[in-house]
Short mmCIF file of C-alpha atoms in Angstrom, two decimals:
data_model
loop_
_atom_site.label_atom_id
_atom_site.label_comp_id
_atom_site.label_asym_id
_atom_site.label_seq_id
_atom_site.Cartn_x
_atom_site.Cartn_y
_atom_site.Cartn_z
CA MET H 1187 -15.60 -12.18 -19.07
CA ARG H 1188 -12.42 -10.68 -20.48
CA ILE H 1189 -11.06 -8.49 -17.75
CA ALA H 1190 -7.82 -6.28 -18.07
CA LEU H 1191 -6.27 -5.39 -14.48
CA VAL H 1192 -3.57 -2.61 -14.99
CA ASN H 1193 -1.21 -0.53 -13.11
CA PRO H 1194 -0.72 2.43 -15.80
CA VAL H 1195 2.48 4.22 -16.12
CA TRP H 1196 2.23 7.50 -14.14
CA ILE H 1197 5.16 9.85 -14.54
CA HIS H 1198 7.95 8.04 -16.78
CA GLY H 1199 11.67 9.45 -16.34
CA SER H 1200 15.26 8.41 -16.14
CA ASN H 1201 15.32 10.26 -12.74
CA ILE H 1202 12.18 9.54 -11.20
CA THR H 1203 10.45 6.71 -9.39
CA ALA H 1204 6.67 6.80 -9.38
CA ILE H 1205 4.46 4.60 -7.67
CA ARG H 1206 0.90 3.97 -7.09
CA SER H 1207 -0.59 0.24 -6.80
CA GLY H 1208 0.75 -1.66 -3.84
CA SER H 1209 1.86 1.36 -1.91
CA ARG H 1210 0.75 3.16 1.40
CA TRP H 1211 1.35 6.39 0.17
CA PRO H 1212 1.24 6.89 -3.73
CA HIS H 1213 3.89 9.44 -4.60
CA ALA H 1214 6.87 10.58 -7.08
CA ARG H 1215 10.40 11.01 -5.89
CA ARG H 1216 13.88 11.57 -7.57
CA ASN H 1217 15.72 8.32 -8.13
CA PHE H 1218 18.47 7.76 -5.44
CA PHE H 1219 16.59 4.15 -5.38
CA SER H 1220 13.93 2.54 -7.27
CA ILE H 1221 11.50 0.32 -5.09
CA TYR H 1222 8.27 -1.04 -6.95
CA PRO H 1223 5.97 -2.42 -4.34
CA PHE H 1224 4.23 -5.67 -5.11
CA PRO H 1225 0.59 -4.44 -6.57
CA PHE H 1226 -1.34 -6.96 -3.95
CA GLN H 1227 -4.88 -6.16 -4.84
CA LEU H 1228 -4.58 -6.28 -8.66
CA ALA H 1229 -2.63 -9.78 -8.08
CA TYR H 1230 -5.23 -11.11 -5.59
CA ALA H 1231 -7.70 -9.93 -8.03
CA SER H 1232 -5.98 -11.70 -11.09
CA SER H 1233 -5.81 -15.15 -9.20
CA LEU H 1234 -9.62 -14.81 -7.83
CA LEU H 1235 -10.88 -14.13 -11.38
CA LYS H 1236 -8.93 -16.67 -13.02
CA LYS H 1237 -10.07 -19.13 -10.56
CA ASN H 1238 -13.36 -18.24 -11.54
CA GLY H 1239 -13.07 -19.01 -15.16
CA HIS H 1240 -12.60 -15.50 -16.52
CA GLU H 1241 -9.65 -14.30 -18.90
CA VAL H 1242 -7.33 -11.96 -17.29
CA PHE H 1243 -4.77 -9.59 -19.03
CA ALA H 1244 -2.71 -8.30 -15.74
CA LYS H 1245 0.24 -5.85 -16.24
CA ASP H 1246 2.10 -3.70 -13.70
CA CYS H 1247 3.24 -0.99 -16.20
CA ILE H 1248 4.93 1.08 -13.67
CA ALA H 1249 7.30 -1.54 -12.59
CA THR H 1250 7.88 -2.55 -16.48
CA GLY H 1251 8.10 0.66 -17.50
CA THR H 1252 5.22 0.17 -20.17
CA LEU H 1253 4.10 3.32 -21.79
CA ASN H 1254 0.59 4.08 -22.89
CA GLU H 1255 1.67 3.71 -26.71
CA LYS H 1256 2.62 0.04 -25.85
CA LEU H 1257 0.05 -0.83 -23.51
CA LEU H 1258 -2.87 0.19 -25.75
CA PRO H 1259 -2.18 -1.91 -28.56
CA GLU H 1260 -1.77 -5.04 -26.07
CA LEU H 1261 -5.27 -4.02 -24.73
CA MET H 1262 -6.70 -3.67 -28.08
CA ALA H 1263 -5.20 -7.13 -29.18
CA PHE H 1264 -6.71 -8.65 -25.61
CA LYS H 1265 -10.40 -7.14 -26.33
CA PRO H 1266 -11.19 -6.66 -22.63
CA ASP H 1267 -14.96 -6.32 -21.54
CA ILE H 1268 -13.69 -4.71 -18.43
CA LEU H 1269 -10.66 -2.48 -17.44
CA PHE H 1270 -9.84 -1.78 -13.93
CA PHE H 1271 -7.01 0.49 -12.32
CA GLU H 1272 -6.28 2.05 -9.23
CA THR H 1273 -6.49 5.78 -8.85
CA ALA H 1274 -4.85 8.27 -6.33
CA ASN H 1275 -4.77 12.15 -5.33
CA PRO H 1276 -1.31 12.68 -6.97
CA THR H 1277 -2.08 10.64 -10.00
CA PHE H 1278 -5.59 11.72 -10.67
CA ARG H 1279 -4.61 14.14 -13.71
CA TYR H 1280 -2.49 11.41 -15.54
CA ASP H 1281 -5.37 8.70 -14.87
CA VAL H 1282 -7.90 10.91 -16.60
CA GLU H 1283 -5.50 11.08 -19.38
CA PHE H 1284 -5.03 7.39 -19.56
CA VAL H 1285 -8.83 6.97 -19.39
CA LYS H 1286 -9.43 9.36 -22.27
CA LEU H 1287 -6.76 7.09 -24.59
CA VAL H 1288 -8.68 3.97 -23.56
CA ARG H 1289 -12.04 5.30 -24.69
CA GLU H 1290 -10.53 6.14 -28.15
CA LYS H 1291 -9.50 2.88 -28.82
CA LEU H 1292 -11.61 0.43 -26.71
CA SER H 1293 -15.45 0.11 -25.82
CA CYS H 1294 -14.96 -1.71 -22.74
CA MET H 1295 -16.36 -1.10 -19.29
CA ILE H 1296 -13.80 1.17 -17.29
CA ILE H 1297 -13.48 0.67 -13.37
CA ALA H 1298 -11.50 2.36 -10.96
CA GLY H 1299 -10.52 1.57 -7.57
CA GLY H 1300 -7.90 2.77 -4.76
CA GLN H 1301 -7.80 5.48 -2.85
CA LEU H 1302 -9.45 8.43 -4.77
CA ALA H 1303 -12.15 6.15 -5.97
CA THR H 1304 -12.75 5.27 -2.42
CA SER H 1305 -12.72 8.86 -0.81
CA PHE H 1306 -14.45 10.80 -3.82
CA PRO H 1307 -15.98 8.35 -6.30
CA GLU H 1308 -17.68 11.25 -7.82
CA LYS H 1309 -14.49 12.69 -9.20
CA ILE H 1310 -13.62 9.81 -11.14
CA LEU H 1311 -17.01 8.59 -12.16
CA ALA H 1312 -16.92 11.58 -14.18
CA HIS H 1313 -14.65 9.65 -16.43
CA THR H 1314 -15.17 5.85 -15.47
CA ASP H 1315 -18.16 3.61 -15.49
CA GLY H 1316 -17.62 2.55 -11.87
CA ALA H 1317 -15.56 3.29 -8.74
CA ILE H 1318 -14.95 0.47 -6.19
CA ALA H 1319 -14.32 1.41 -2.60
CA GLY H 1320 -11.64 -0.31 -0.58
CA GLU H 1321 -10.71 -3.95 -1.26
CA CYS H 1322 -11.45 -4.72 -4.98
CA GLU H 1323 -11.24 -8.42 -5.46
CA LEU H 1324 -14.81 -9.58 -4.55
CA VAL H 1325 -16.53 -6.42 -6.18
CA LEU H 1326 -14.62 -7.18 -9.50
CA LYS H 1327 -15.95 -10.76 -9.08
CA ALA H 1328 -19.21 -9.72 -8.57
CA ILE H 1329 -19.07 -7.34 -11.55
CA CYS H 1330 -18.14 -10.07 -13.75
CA GLU H 1331 -20.71 -12.45 -12.56
CA ARG H 1332 -23.31 -9.59 -13.12
CA LEU H 1333 -22.34 -8.70 -16.81
CA ASP H 1334 -22.26 -12.37 -17.45
CA LYS H 1335 -25.83 -12.54 -16.86
CA LYS H 1336 -26.50 -9.57 -18.47
CA GLU H 1337 -27.76 -7.88 -15.06
CA LEU H 1338 -27.43 -4.31 -13.73
CA LEU H 1339 -24.60 -3.40 -11.30
CA ASP H 1340 -26.76 -1.66 -8.84
CA GLY H 1341 -26.47 -2.58 -5.25
CA ILE H 1342 -22.96 -4.48 -5.08
CA PRO H 1343 -21.35 -3.57 -1.93
CA GLY H 1344 -18.43 -1.43 -2.36
CA LEU H 1345 -19.29 -0.20 -5.83
CA SER H 1346 -20.36 3.42 -6.75
CA VAL H 1347 -22.04 4.22 -10.19
CA MET H 1348 -23.71 7.01 -11.70
CA LYS H 1349 -27.44 6.88 -12.02
CA ASN H 1350 -29.77 9.56 -13.28
CA GLY H 1351 -27.12 12.23 -13.10
CA SER H 1352 -26.12 11.38 -9.30
CA VAL H 1353 -23.55 8.90 -7.56
CA GLN H 1354 -25.08 5.86 -6.22
CA THR H 1355 -23.19 3.89 -3.61
CA THR H 1356 -23.63 0.62 -1.84
CA PRO H 1357 -21.64 0.62 1.48
CA GLN H 1358 -18.51 -1.36 0.96
CA GLU H 1359 -17.95 -4.65 2.97
CA LEU H 1360 -14.60 -5.90 3.93
CA ILE H 1361 -13.31 -9.51 2.99
CA ALA H 1362 -14.64 -11.32 6.15
CA ASN H 1363 -12.38 -14.36 5.61
CA ILE H 1364 -9.10 -13.41 3.66
CA ASP H 1365 -8.16 -17.18 3.35
CA ASP H 1366 -11.22 -17.32 0.62
CA LEU H 1367 -8.53 -15.49 -1.67
CA PRO H 1368 -6.19 -17.80 -3.70
CA TRP H 1369 -2.58 -16.68 -3.53
CA PRO H 1370 -1.77 -13.62 -5.56
CA ASP H 1371 -0.72 -13.96 -9.22
CA ARG H 1372 3.14 -13.50 -9.30
CA ASP H 1373 3.03 -12.98 -13.14
CA ILE H 1374 1.35 -9.28 -12.80
CA GLY H 1375 5.10 -8.09 -13.33
CA PRO H 1376 8.67 -9.51 -13.81
CA ALA H 1377 9.78 -10.79 -10.27
CA ARG H 1378 13.13 -9.04 -10.76
CA VAL H 1379 11.52 -5.67 -10.26
CA TYR H 1380 9.81 -6.24 -6.82
CA GLN H 1381 13.25 -6.81 -5.20
CA ASP H 1382 12.46 -4.30 -2.12
CA ASN H 1383 16.00 -2.81 -1.24
CA PHE H 1384 15.19 -3.41 2.41
CA CYS H 1385 15.66 -7.02 1.92
CA ALA H 1386 19.75 -8.21 1.94
CA HIS H 1387 19.06 -11.84 0.41
CA PHE H 1388 18.09 -11.98 -3.41
CA PRO H 1389 15.77 -12.79 -5.21
CA ALA H 1390 13.21 -11.75 -2.70
CA ALA H 1391 9.39 -11.43 -2.54
CA GLN H 1392 6.87 -9.28 -0.93
CA MET H 1393 3.82 -11.27 1.14
CA ILE H 1394 1.02 -10.34 3.46
CA THR H 1395 -0.37 -12.40 6.28
CA SER H 1396 -3.20 -10.07 7.24
CA ARG H 1397 -5.22 -7.01 6.35
CA GLY H 1398 -6.03 -4.15 8.36
CA CYS H 1399 -4.99 -2.64 11.43
CA PRO H 1400 -6.57 -2.11 14.89
CA HIS H 1401 -5.27 1.35 15.26
CA ARG H 1402 -6.48 4.46 13.61
CA CYS H 1403 -3.51 6.87 13.03
CA SER H 1404 -5.15 10.07 11.49
CA PHE H 1405 -3.11 9.89 8.36
CA CYS H 1406 -3.12 6.46 7.54
CA LEU H 1407 -5.07 5.28 4.49
CA GLU H 1408 -4.94 1.66 5.46
CA SER H 1409 -7.77 2.22 8.26
CA TYR H 1410 -9.68 4.98 6.84
CA VAL H 1411 -9.72 4.45 3.04
CA PHE H 1412 -8.57 0.88 2.18
CA ASN H 1413 -10.60 -0.61 5.22
CA HIS H 1414 -12.74 2.00 6.14
CA LYS H 1415 -12.64 1.09 10.08
CA ALA H 1416 -10.15 -0.41 12.69
CA ASN H 1417 -9.91 -4.06 11.86
CA PHE H 1418 -7.35 -6.88 11.80
CA ARG H 1419 -7.99 -9.88 9.85
CA ARG H 1420 -5.73 -12.97 9.85
CA ARG H 1421 -4.48 -15.56 7.28
CA ASN H 1422 -4.19 -19.09 8.46
CA VAL H 1423 -0.76 -19.65 9.85
CA ALA H 1424 -0.20 -22.95 7.92
CA ASP H 1425 -1.60 -21.42 4.45
CA VAL H 1426 1.10 -18.30 4.92
CA VAL H 1427 4.13 -20.87 5.49
CA ASP H 1428 2.74 -22.78 2.46
CA GLU H 1429 2.96 -19.66 0.45
CA MET H 1430 6.36 -19.05 1.83
CA ALA H 1431 7.76 -22.49 1.04
CA MET H 1432 6.19 -22.22 -2.51
CA LEU H 1433 8.14 -19.02 -3.05
CA LYS H 1434 11.43 -20.58 -2.01
CA GLN H 1435 10.82 -23.55 -4.22
CA THR H 1436 9.28 -22.35 -7.34
CA TYR H 1437 10.88 -18.91 -7.58
CA GLY H 1438 14.19 -19.62 -5.60
CA ILE H 1439 13.25 -16.86 -3.00
CA LYS H 1440 15.87 -16.28 -0.44
CA GLU H 1441 14.13 -13.37 1.48
CA ILE H 1442 10.52 -12.35 2.11
CA TYR H 1443 9.47 -8.98 3.33
CA PHE H 1444 5.91 -9.28 5.05
CA ASP H 1445 4.36 -6.23 3.92
CA ASP H 1446 1.52 -6.20 6.49
CA THR H 1447 0.33 -3.15 7.83
CA SER H 1448 1.77 -4.15 11.31
CA PHE H 1449 3.17 -7.71 11.26
CA THR H 1450 3.51 -7.72 15.01
CA VAL H 1451 0.37 -6.21 16.37
CA ASP H 1452 -1.15 -9.80 17.23
CA ARG H 1453 1.85 -11.05 19.34
CA ARG H 1454 0.31 -14.47 20.09
CA ARG H 1455 -0.40 -15.21 16.12
CA VAL H 1456 3.25 -13.99 15.43
CA HIS H 1457 4.43 -16.61 18.04
CA GLU H 1458 2.27 -19.33 16.10
CA LEU H 1459 3.57 -18.21 12.85
CA CYS H 1460 7.05 -18.27 13.81
CA GLN H 1461 6.49 -21.99 15.63
CA GLU H 1462 5.21 -23.32 12.41
CA ILE H 1463 8.14 -22.07 10.53
CA LEU H 1464 10.44 -23.48 12.93
CA ALA H 1465 8.23 -27.09 13.10
CA ARG H 1466 8.81 -27.18 9.05
CA LYS H 1467 12.54 -26.30 9.29
CA LEU H 1468 11.81 -23.70 6.57
CA LYS H 1469 15.27 -22.21 6.18
CA ILE H 1470 14.56 -18.65 4.97
CA LYS H 1471 15.21 -15.17 5.95
CA TRP H 1472 12.52 -12.64 6.35
CA SER H 1473 11.66 -9.10 7.49
CA CYS H 1474 8.61 -7.15 8.13
CA MET H 1475 6.91 -4.09 9.20
CA ALA H 1476 6.36 -3.95 12.72
CA ASP H 1477 5.27 -1.78 15.54
CA SER H 1478 7.52 -0.39 18.24
CA LYS H 1479 5.82 -1.73 20.96
CA VAL H 1480 6.90 -5.30 20.14
CA ASP H 1481 8.41 -7.16 23.30
CA PHE H 1482 11.71 -8.83 23.52
CA GLU H 1483 10.39 -12.62 23.86
CA THR H 1484 8.41 -11.81 20.63
CA LEU H 1485 11.61 -10.40 18.90
CA LYS H 1486 13.73 -13.44 20.11
CA ILE H 1487 11.14 -16.27 18.49
CA MET H 1488 11.11 -13.93 15.20
CA LYS H 1489 15.10 -13.99 15.07
CA ALA H 1490 15.06 -17.73 15.44
CA ALA H 1491 12.36 -18.35 12.77
CA GLY H 1492 14.48 -16.38 10.46
CA CYS H 1493 13.51 -12.71 10.90
CA ARG H 1494 16.47 -10.61 9.58
CA ALA H 1495 14.89 -7.05 10.06
CA LEU H 1496 12.21 -4.57 10.91
CA LYS H 1497 10.45 -1.63 9.87
CA VAL H 1498 9.15 0.43 12.70
CA GLY H 1499 7.09 3.58 12.44
CA VAL H 1500 8.47 6.12 14.92
CA GLU H 1501 6.79 9.20 12.77
CA THR H 1502 7.79 11.91 15.43
CA VAL H 1503 9.20 12.36 18.94
CA ASN H 1504 6.92 15.32 19.32
CA PRO H 1505 4.46 14.09 22.00
CA GLU H 1506 1.53 16.76 21.26
CA THR H 1507 1.79 15.47 17.63
CA LEU H 1508 1.83 11.67 18.49
CA HIS H 1509 -1.54 12.51 20.62
CA ALA H 1510 -2.93 14.61 17.65
CA ILE H 1511 -2.43 12.02 15.16
CA LEU H 1512 -3.95 9.24 17.33
CA LYS H 1513 -0.68 6.96 17.12
CA PRO H 1514 -0.81 4.73 20.26
CA VAL H 1515 2.89 4.75 20.78
CA GLU H 1516 5.64 6.61 22.67
CA THR H 1517 9.13 7.46 21.90
CA GLU H 1518 10.27 5.38 24.73
CA HIS H 1519 8.77 2.40 22.84
CA ALA H 1520 10.88 3.21 19.99
CA GLU H 1521 14.15 3.57 22.42
CA LYS H 1522 13.34 0.18 23.68
CA CYS H 1523 12.75 -1.56 20.45
CA VAL H 1524 16.13 -0.36 19.42
CA VAL H 1525 17.84 -1.92 22.50
CA ASN H 1526 16.35 -5.20 22.08
CA CYS H 1527 17.11 -5.25 18.27
CA ARG H 1528 20.53 -4.78 19.10
CA LYS H 1529 20.88 -7.31 21.86
CA LEU H 1530 19.39 -9.91 19.11
CA GLY H 1531 21.07 -8.60 16.03
CA ILE H 1532 18.11 -7.81 14.22
CA PHE H 1533 18.49 -4.87 11.73
CA LEU H 1534 16.29 -2.00 12.34
CA HIS H 1535 14.93 0.68 9.92
CA GLY H 1536 13.16 3.50 11.77
CA THR H 1537 10.47 5.67 9.51
CA PHE H 1538 9.72 9.27 10.19
CA ILE H 1539 7.20 11.76 8.93
CA LEU H 1540 8.08 15.44 8.47
CA GLY H 1541 5.36 18.01 8.92
CA LEU H 1542 2.49 16.19 10.83
CA PRO H 1543 0.04 18.54 12.73
CA GLY H 1544 1.39 20.32 15.84
CA GLU H 1545 5.17 20.31 14.22
CA THR H 1546 7.63 23.04 14.31
CA GLU H 1547 11.09 23.37 12.82
CA ALA H 1548 12.48 22.69 16.36
CA THR H 1549 10.29 19.67 16.78
CA ILE H 1550 11.37 18.29 13.75
CA ASP H 1551 15.04 18.76 14.32
CA LYS H 1552 14.64 17.01 17.54
CA THR H 1553 13.01 14.09 15.56
CA ILE H 1554 16.01 14.37 13.09
CA ASP H 1555 18.51 14.20 15.84
CA PHE H 1556 16.65 11.28 17.84
CA ALA H 1557 16.88 9.47 14.33
CA PHE H 1558 20.43 9.73 13.72
CA LYS H 1559 21.53 9.04 17.50
CA GLY H 1560 18.85 6.58 18.28
CA GLY H 1561 20.88 3.53 17.03
CA PHE H 1562 18.68 2.54 13.92
CA ASP H 1563 20.36 0.96 11.01
CA TRP H 1564 18.44 2.74 8.50
CA MET H 1565 16.03 5.88 8.47
CA GLN H 1566 13.65 7.03 6.39
CA PHE H 1567 11.99 10.48 6.15
CA SER H 1568 8.79 11.15 4.38
CA PRO H 1569 6.85 14.38 4.08
CA ALA H 1570 3.24 14.42 5.67
CA ILE H 1571 0.89 13.75 2.74
CA PRO H 1572 -2.88 14.55 3.58
CA TYR H 1573 -4.70 12.01 1.23
CA CYS H 1574 -8.36 12.74 1.02
CA GLY H 1575 -10.30 10.08 2.90
CA THR H 1576 -8.25 10.52 6.18
CA PRO H 1577 -9.18 12.77 8.92
CA PHE H 1578 -5.80 14.45 8.47
CA TYR H 1579 -6.85 15.63 4.94
CA GLU H 1580 -10.12 16.80 6.32
CA GLU H 1581 -8.13 18.85 9.47
CA ALA H 1582 -5.87 20.27 6.82
CA LYS H 1583 -8.58 21.29 4.46
CA ALA H 1584 -10.61 22.98 7.25
CA LYS H 1585 -7.67 24.96 8.56
CA GLY H 1586 -6.25 26.01 5.43
CA TRP H 1587 -3.24 24.18 5.53
CA LEU H 1588 -3.52 22.59 1.90
CA VAL H 1589 -1.16 24.62 -0.56
CA LYS H 1590 -3.62 23.45 -3.30
CA GLU H 1591 -6.78 21.40 -3.59
CA GLU H 1592 -5.55 19.45 -6.61
CA TRP H 1593 -2.22 18.01 -7.01
CA ASP H 1594 0.00 19.31 -9.65
CA ASP H 1595 3.53 19.05 -10.89
CA GLU H 1596 4.60 21.77 -8.38
CA CYS H 1597 3.37 19.49 -5.25
CA LEU H 1598 4.58 16.26 -7.03
CA GLU H 1599 8.15 17.67 -7.32
CA SER H 1600 8.27 17.51 -3.43
CA ASN H 1601 5.23 15.57 -2.59
CA VAL H 1602 4.58 18.58 -0.03
CA ASN H 1603 1.04 19.94 -0.23
CA LEU H 1604 1.01 21.55 3.32
CA SER H 1605 1.90 24.72 4.67
CA TYR H 1606 1.41 25.56 8.32
CA PRO H 1607 1.55 29.19 9.95
CA GLN H 1608 4.38 27.97 12.21
CA LEU H 1609 5.85 25.75 9.52
CA PRO H 1610 5.82 26.84 6.29
CA LYS H 1611 6.05 24.34 2.95
CA GLU H 1612 9.43 25.48 2.35
CA VAL H 1613 10.83 24.54 5.70
CA ILE H 1614 9.23 21.01 5.39
CA GLU H 1615 10.80 20.77 2.16
#
């Protein structure tokens, strides 16, 4: 099979960064800096399909700035049997336009994945031939195998199709052993554009050592959409360090950012990984997404193994909101994490969400005050975004908090699509 895996350009402008594939929260923002997340699912799918003998065209058009006018001739020259892309709430209108352009020029099967295809397959199936829920790699492999044998696509776990005018969905199955996947295709986009500015040593690269999360924060796409249940699947520690060594040797990488949902959720495994890095004397800096409950001894061995920095999700200091969103942390955990990171010389980045359920202007002010006085090196403030497929979305829809059912340019301008009686949209903005 010939399969094209693309991350189509969404919004293109000199002063806008718009990100989709590889992001926990697809969104657009005015450019004060440009960060392009590595599109892990597309890259893993590319490697897996190549390993199984399929011809693959893989391109991250958002990272490369490749407009549809340039992409379409490239696709026409490749002549794919299948085209796959990811879609999300904010990008849906643009994705439909992209599909229409492809239909005009190509006769290939079009399959969509990502957040919207998982949550509302019927929306995207009005325009595509299939919708993949959650992890796409094994589903795409199965589709290619079926088409090779000229068999129907019925019954493939994780795939939704239209049949006799209605949506037929086979429940998704999470990849039980993620070590079965080959390392991601690093040529899906130029390495120079995936330089996360959280890193301090360049060139840098993004990696994941696990998939899933044991927690169920109500706003999170990871647990409710991409993985559909609380879970945590670990890669083999030796294989992780092998990939680190490959990135250092092959690409000259000087820092790795571990973009796991929560790198530190399994303390014992963190210790095993750090011990493996130390045993091999692999001299490379790294940083990670962590949880604020991480203890001092774990931070200490992380520092010894090359950890330079952490990102921790604080979200809010309002205890009622933390309870409402089911986040199993307290503000005291963040305070202790700051103290421990200061002692060890670990750079600390705190992430905060403005406009979650139960917030008021006063509680947001307290969160902002805490962020600036709390000892963090960097602070990141993001609007609360009710993505469909999450309990947060269902609550917002049921209680009339959504400004609009469909995202449009007005919502994209600020990424705010919420308005509470006690906290209007304009105040959140």
